Short mmCIF file of C-alpha atoms (C1' of nucleotides) in Angstrom, two decimals:
data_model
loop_
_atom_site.label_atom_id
_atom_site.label_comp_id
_atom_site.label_asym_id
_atom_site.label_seq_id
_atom_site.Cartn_x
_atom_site.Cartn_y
_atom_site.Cartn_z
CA UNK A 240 -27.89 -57.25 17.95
CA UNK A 241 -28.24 -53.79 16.87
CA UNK A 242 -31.89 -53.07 17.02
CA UNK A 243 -32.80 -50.87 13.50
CA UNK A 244 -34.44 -47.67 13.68
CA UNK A 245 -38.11 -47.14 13.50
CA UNK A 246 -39.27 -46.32 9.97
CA UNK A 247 -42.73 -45.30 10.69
CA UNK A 248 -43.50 -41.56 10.37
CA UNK A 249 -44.28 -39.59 13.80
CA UNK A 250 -47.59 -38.58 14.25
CA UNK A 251 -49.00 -34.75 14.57
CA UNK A 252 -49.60 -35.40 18.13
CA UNK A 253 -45.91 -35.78 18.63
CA UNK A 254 -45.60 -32.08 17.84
CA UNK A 255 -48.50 -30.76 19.42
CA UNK A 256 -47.06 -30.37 22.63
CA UNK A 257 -44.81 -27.52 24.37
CA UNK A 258 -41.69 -26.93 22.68
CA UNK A 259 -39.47 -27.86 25.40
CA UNK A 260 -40.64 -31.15 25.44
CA UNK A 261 -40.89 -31.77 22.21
CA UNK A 262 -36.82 -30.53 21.52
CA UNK A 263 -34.74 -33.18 23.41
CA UNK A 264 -37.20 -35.65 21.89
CA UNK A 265 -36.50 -34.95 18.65
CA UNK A 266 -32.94 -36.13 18.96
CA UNK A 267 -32.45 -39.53 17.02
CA UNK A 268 -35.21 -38.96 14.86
CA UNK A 269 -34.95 -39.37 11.47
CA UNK A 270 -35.71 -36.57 8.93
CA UNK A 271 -36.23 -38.26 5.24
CA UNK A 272 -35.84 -35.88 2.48
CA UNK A 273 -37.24 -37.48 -1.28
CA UNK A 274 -35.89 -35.92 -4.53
CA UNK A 275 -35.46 -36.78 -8.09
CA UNK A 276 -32.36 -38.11 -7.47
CA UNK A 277 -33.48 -40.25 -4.42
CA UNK A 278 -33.63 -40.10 -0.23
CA UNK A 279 -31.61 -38.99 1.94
CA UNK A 280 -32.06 -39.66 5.48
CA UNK A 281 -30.80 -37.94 8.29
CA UNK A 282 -30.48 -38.61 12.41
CA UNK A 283 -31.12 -35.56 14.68
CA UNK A 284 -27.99 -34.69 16.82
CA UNK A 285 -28.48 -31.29 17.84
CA UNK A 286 -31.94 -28.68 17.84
CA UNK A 287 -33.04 -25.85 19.23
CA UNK A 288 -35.96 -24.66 20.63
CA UNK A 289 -38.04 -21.17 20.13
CA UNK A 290 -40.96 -20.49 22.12
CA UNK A 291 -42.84 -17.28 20.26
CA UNK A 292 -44.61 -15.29 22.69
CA UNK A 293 -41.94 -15.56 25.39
CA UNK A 294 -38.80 -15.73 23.52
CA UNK A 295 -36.63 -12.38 22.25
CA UNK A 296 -34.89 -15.06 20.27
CA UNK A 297 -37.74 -16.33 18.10
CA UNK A 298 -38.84 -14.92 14.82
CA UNK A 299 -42.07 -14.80 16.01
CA UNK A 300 -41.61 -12.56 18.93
CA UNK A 301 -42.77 -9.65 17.29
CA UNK A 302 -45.94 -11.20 15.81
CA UNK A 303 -47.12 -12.65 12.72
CA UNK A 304 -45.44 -11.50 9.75
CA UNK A 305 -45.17 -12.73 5.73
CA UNK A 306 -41.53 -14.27 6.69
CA UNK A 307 -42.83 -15.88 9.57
CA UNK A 308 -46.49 -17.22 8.75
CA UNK A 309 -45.98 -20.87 8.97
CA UNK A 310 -44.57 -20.65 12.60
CA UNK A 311 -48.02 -19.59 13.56
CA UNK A 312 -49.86 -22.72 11.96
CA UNK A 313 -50.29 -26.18 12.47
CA UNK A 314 -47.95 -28.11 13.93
CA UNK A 315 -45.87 -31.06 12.23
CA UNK A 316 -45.24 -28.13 9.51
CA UNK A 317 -41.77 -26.95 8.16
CA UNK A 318 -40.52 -23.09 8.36
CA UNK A 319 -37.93 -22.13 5.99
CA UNK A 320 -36.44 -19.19 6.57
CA UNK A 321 -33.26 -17.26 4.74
CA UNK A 322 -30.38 -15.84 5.95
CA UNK A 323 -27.06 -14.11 6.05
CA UNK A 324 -27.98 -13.73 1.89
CA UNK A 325 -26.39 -17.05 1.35
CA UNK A 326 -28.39 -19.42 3.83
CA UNK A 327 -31.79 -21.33 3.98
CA UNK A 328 -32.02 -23.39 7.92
CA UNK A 329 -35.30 -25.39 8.65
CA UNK A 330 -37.71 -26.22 11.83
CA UNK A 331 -40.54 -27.86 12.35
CA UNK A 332 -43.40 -26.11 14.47
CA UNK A 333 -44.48 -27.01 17.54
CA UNK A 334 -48.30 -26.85 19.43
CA UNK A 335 -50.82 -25.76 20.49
CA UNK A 336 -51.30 -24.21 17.14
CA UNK A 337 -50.94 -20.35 17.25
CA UNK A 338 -48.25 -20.15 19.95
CA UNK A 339 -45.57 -19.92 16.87
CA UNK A 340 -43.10 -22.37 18.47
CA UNK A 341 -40.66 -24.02 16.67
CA UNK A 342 -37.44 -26.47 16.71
CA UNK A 343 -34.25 -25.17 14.73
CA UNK A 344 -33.22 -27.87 13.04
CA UNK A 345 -28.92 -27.35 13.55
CA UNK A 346 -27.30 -30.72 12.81
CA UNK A 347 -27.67 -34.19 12.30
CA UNK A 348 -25.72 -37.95 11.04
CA UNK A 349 -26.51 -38.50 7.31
CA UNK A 350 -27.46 -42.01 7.58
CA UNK A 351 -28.38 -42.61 3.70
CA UNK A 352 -27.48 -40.75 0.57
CA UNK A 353 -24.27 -39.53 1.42
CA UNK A 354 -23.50 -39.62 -2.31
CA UNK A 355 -26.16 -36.84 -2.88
CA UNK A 356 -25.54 -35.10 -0.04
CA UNK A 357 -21.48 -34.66 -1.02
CA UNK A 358 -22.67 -33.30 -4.41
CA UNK A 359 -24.30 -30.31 -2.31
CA UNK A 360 -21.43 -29.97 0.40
CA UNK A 361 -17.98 -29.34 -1.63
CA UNK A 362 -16.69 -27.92 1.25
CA UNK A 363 -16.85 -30.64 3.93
CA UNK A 364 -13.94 -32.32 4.74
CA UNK A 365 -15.85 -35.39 6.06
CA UNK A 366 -18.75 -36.88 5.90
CA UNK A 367 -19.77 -36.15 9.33
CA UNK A 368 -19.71 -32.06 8.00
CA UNK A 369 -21.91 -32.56 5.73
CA UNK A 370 -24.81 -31.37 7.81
CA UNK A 371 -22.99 -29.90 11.13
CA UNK A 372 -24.72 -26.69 11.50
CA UNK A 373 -28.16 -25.95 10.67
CA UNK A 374 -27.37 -23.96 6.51
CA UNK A 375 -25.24 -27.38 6.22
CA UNK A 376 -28.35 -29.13 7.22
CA UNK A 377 -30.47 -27.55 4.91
CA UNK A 378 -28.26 -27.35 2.21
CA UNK A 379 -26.96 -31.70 2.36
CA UNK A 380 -30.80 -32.09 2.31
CA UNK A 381 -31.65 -29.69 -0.36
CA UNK A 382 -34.19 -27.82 1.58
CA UNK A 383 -35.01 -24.13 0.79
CA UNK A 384 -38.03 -21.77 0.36
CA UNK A 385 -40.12 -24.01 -1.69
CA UNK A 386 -40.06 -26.37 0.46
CA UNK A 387 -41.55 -23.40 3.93
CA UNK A 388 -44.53 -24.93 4.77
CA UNK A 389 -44.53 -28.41 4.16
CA UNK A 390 -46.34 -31.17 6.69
CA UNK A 391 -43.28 -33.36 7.66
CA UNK A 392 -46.13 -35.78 9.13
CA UNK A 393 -48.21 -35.62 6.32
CA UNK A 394 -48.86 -39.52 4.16
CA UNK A 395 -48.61 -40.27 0.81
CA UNK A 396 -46.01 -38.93 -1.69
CA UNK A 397 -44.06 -35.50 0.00
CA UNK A 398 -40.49 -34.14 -0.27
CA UNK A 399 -40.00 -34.12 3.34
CA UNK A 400 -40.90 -36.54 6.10
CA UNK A 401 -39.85 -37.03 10.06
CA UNK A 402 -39.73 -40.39 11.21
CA UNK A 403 -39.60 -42.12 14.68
CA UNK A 404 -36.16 -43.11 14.13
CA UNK A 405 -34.65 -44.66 17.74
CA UNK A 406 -35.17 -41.79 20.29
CA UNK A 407 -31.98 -40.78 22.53
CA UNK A 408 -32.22 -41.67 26.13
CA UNK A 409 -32.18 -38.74 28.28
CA UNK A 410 -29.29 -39.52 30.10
CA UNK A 411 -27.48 -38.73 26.70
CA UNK A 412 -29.49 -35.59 26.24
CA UNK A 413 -27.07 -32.21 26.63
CA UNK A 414 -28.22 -28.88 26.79
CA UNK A 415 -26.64 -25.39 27.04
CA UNK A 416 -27.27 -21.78 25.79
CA UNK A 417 -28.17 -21.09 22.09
CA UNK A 418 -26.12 -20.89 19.24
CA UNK A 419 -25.59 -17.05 17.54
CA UNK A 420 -28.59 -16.17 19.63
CA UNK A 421 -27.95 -12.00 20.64
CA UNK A 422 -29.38 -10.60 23.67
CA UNK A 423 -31.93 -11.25 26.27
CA UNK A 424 -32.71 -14.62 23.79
CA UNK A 425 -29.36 -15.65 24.43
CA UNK A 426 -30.02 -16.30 28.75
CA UNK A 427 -32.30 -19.61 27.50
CA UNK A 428 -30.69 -22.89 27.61
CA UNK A 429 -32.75 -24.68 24.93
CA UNK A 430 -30.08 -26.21 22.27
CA UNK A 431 -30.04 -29.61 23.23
CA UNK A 432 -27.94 -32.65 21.18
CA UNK A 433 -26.42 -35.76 21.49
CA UNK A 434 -23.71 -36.62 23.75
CA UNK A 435 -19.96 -36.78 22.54
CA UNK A 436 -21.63 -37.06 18.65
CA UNK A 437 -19.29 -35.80 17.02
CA UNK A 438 -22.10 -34.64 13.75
CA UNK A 439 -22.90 -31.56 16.59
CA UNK A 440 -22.17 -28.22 15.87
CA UNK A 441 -18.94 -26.13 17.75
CA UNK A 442 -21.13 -23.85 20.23
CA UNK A 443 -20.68 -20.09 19.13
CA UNK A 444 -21.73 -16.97 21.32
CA UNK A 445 -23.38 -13.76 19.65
CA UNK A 446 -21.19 -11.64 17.89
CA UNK A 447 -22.57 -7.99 17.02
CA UNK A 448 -21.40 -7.29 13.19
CA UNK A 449 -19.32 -4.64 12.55
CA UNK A 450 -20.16 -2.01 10.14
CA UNK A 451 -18.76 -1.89 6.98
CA UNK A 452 -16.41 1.36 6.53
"C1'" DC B 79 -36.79 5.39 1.40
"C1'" DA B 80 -32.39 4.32 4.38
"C1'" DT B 81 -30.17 1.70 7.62
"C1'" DC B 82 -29.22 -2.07 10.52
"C1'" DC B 83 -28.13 -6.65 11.13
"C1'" DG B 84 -29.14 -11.56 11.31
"C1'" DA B 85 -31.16 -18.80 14.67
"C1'" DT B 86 -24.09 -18.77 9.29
"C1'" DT B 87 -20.39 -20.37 6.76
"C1'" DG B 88 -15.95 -20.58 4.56
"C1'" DA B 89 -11.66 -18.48 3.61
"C1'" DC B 90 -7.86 -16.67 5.48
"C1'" DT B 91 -3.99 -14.64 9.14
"C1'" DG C 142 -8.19 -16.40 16.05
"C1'" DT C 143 -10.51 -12.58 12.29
"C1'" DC C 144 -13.61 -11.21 8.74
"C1'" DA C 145 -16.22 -10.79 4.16
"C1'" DA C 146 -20.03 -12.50 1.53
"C1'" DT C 147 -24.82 -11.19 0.24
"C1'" DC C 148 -29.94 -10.31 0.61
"C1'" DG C 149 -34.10 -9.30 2.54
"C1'" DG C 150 -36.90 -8.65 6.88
"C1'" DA C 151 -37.74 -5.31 10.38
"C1'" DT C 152 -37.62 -0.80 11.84
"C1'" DG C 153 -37.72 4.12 11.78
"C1'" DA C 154 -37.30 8.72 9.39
#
DNA sequence: CATCCGATTGACT
DNA sequence: GTCAATCGGATGA
């Protein structure tokens, strides 16, 4: 028998750890998103981790700013952020509190609300599109700015909870340079996801932008 | 101010 | 494979 995933949410002090151990466990969690129309609920396939202080990569490596607030607060919390003009992607921070570390939330197996999720994602061709790539993510689960901030571990009534899910044994844990991630950030191997799933994310190096004539 | 360019995606050759 | 879309954060004059 297929044993079914574990509903209860994950506590704070799953968060409050280091960020690079708190990554690869995040894989085969389950991320439940609650609006008006009803849940969806999504299994963790791929993340990444940023580490502040350390990390050219990270947001936060350049210090506390409006844009990147949240990242320096508790952990268990969600960071929105915008992007490209067009695109909201999610993490969740990491401990101790203050370090600003946080897991990029990239791509995952919607697992309920499909329906809902379709609605948001004309342009998949499949359901397992619908949230390959962390602005597909976001956007299948309806998550933007309003929602920067939130306590994915918090009780009671919220738009956004993380649950225990079934976590992925290690031996099916990959990892491998970051996705889009320019420069010195790019050396550290800390996307990590799911072997063979095919829900991950094609792996894309940096590309400088050309400027417009 | 002005400029650069991004933790991306989708459309197109 | 190439490239435009589109906006706002970060930086520097």
């Amino acid at each position: 028998m297929i044993a079914s995933p574990d509903r209860t949410p994950l506590p704070r002090d799953f968060f409050d750890r280091p960020v690079l151990e708190v990554a690869p466990d995040l894989l085969g969690r389950i991320l439940v998103r609650t609006t008006p129309d009803g849940p969806i609920a999504l299994r963790l396939t791929e993340v990444e981790a940023y580490d502040g202080p350390n990390d050219p990569g990270s947001h936060a490596y350049r210090g506390r700013t409006a844009r990147n607030d949240v990242m320096f607060g508790p952990p268990g919390h969600v960071y929105v952020y915008f992007t490209y003009g067009m695109w909201f992607c999610m993490n969740l921070v990491c401990g101790p509190e203050g370090r600003a570390s946080a897991v990029l939330l990239r791509a995952g197996e919607i697992i309920e609300g499909a329906e809902q999720a379709r609605t948001r994602r004309l342009s998949a061709r499949n359901d397992k599109e619908l949230a390959k790539g962390p602005a597909r993510l976001a956007t299948a689960l309806d998550v933007d700015r309003v929602l920067n901030g939130t306590d994915a571990c918090a009780s009671g009534d919220t738009p956004l909870r993380i649950l225990t899910g079934t976590p992925v044994p290690a031996d099916q844990v990959r990892n491998g340079p970051r996705t889009g991630v320019a420069g010195d950030g790019g050396v550290h191997p800390w996307r990590y996801w799911v072997a063979d799933d095919p829900t991950v994310s094609p792996y894309r190096a940096h590309v400088p932008r050309r400027r417009r004539g």
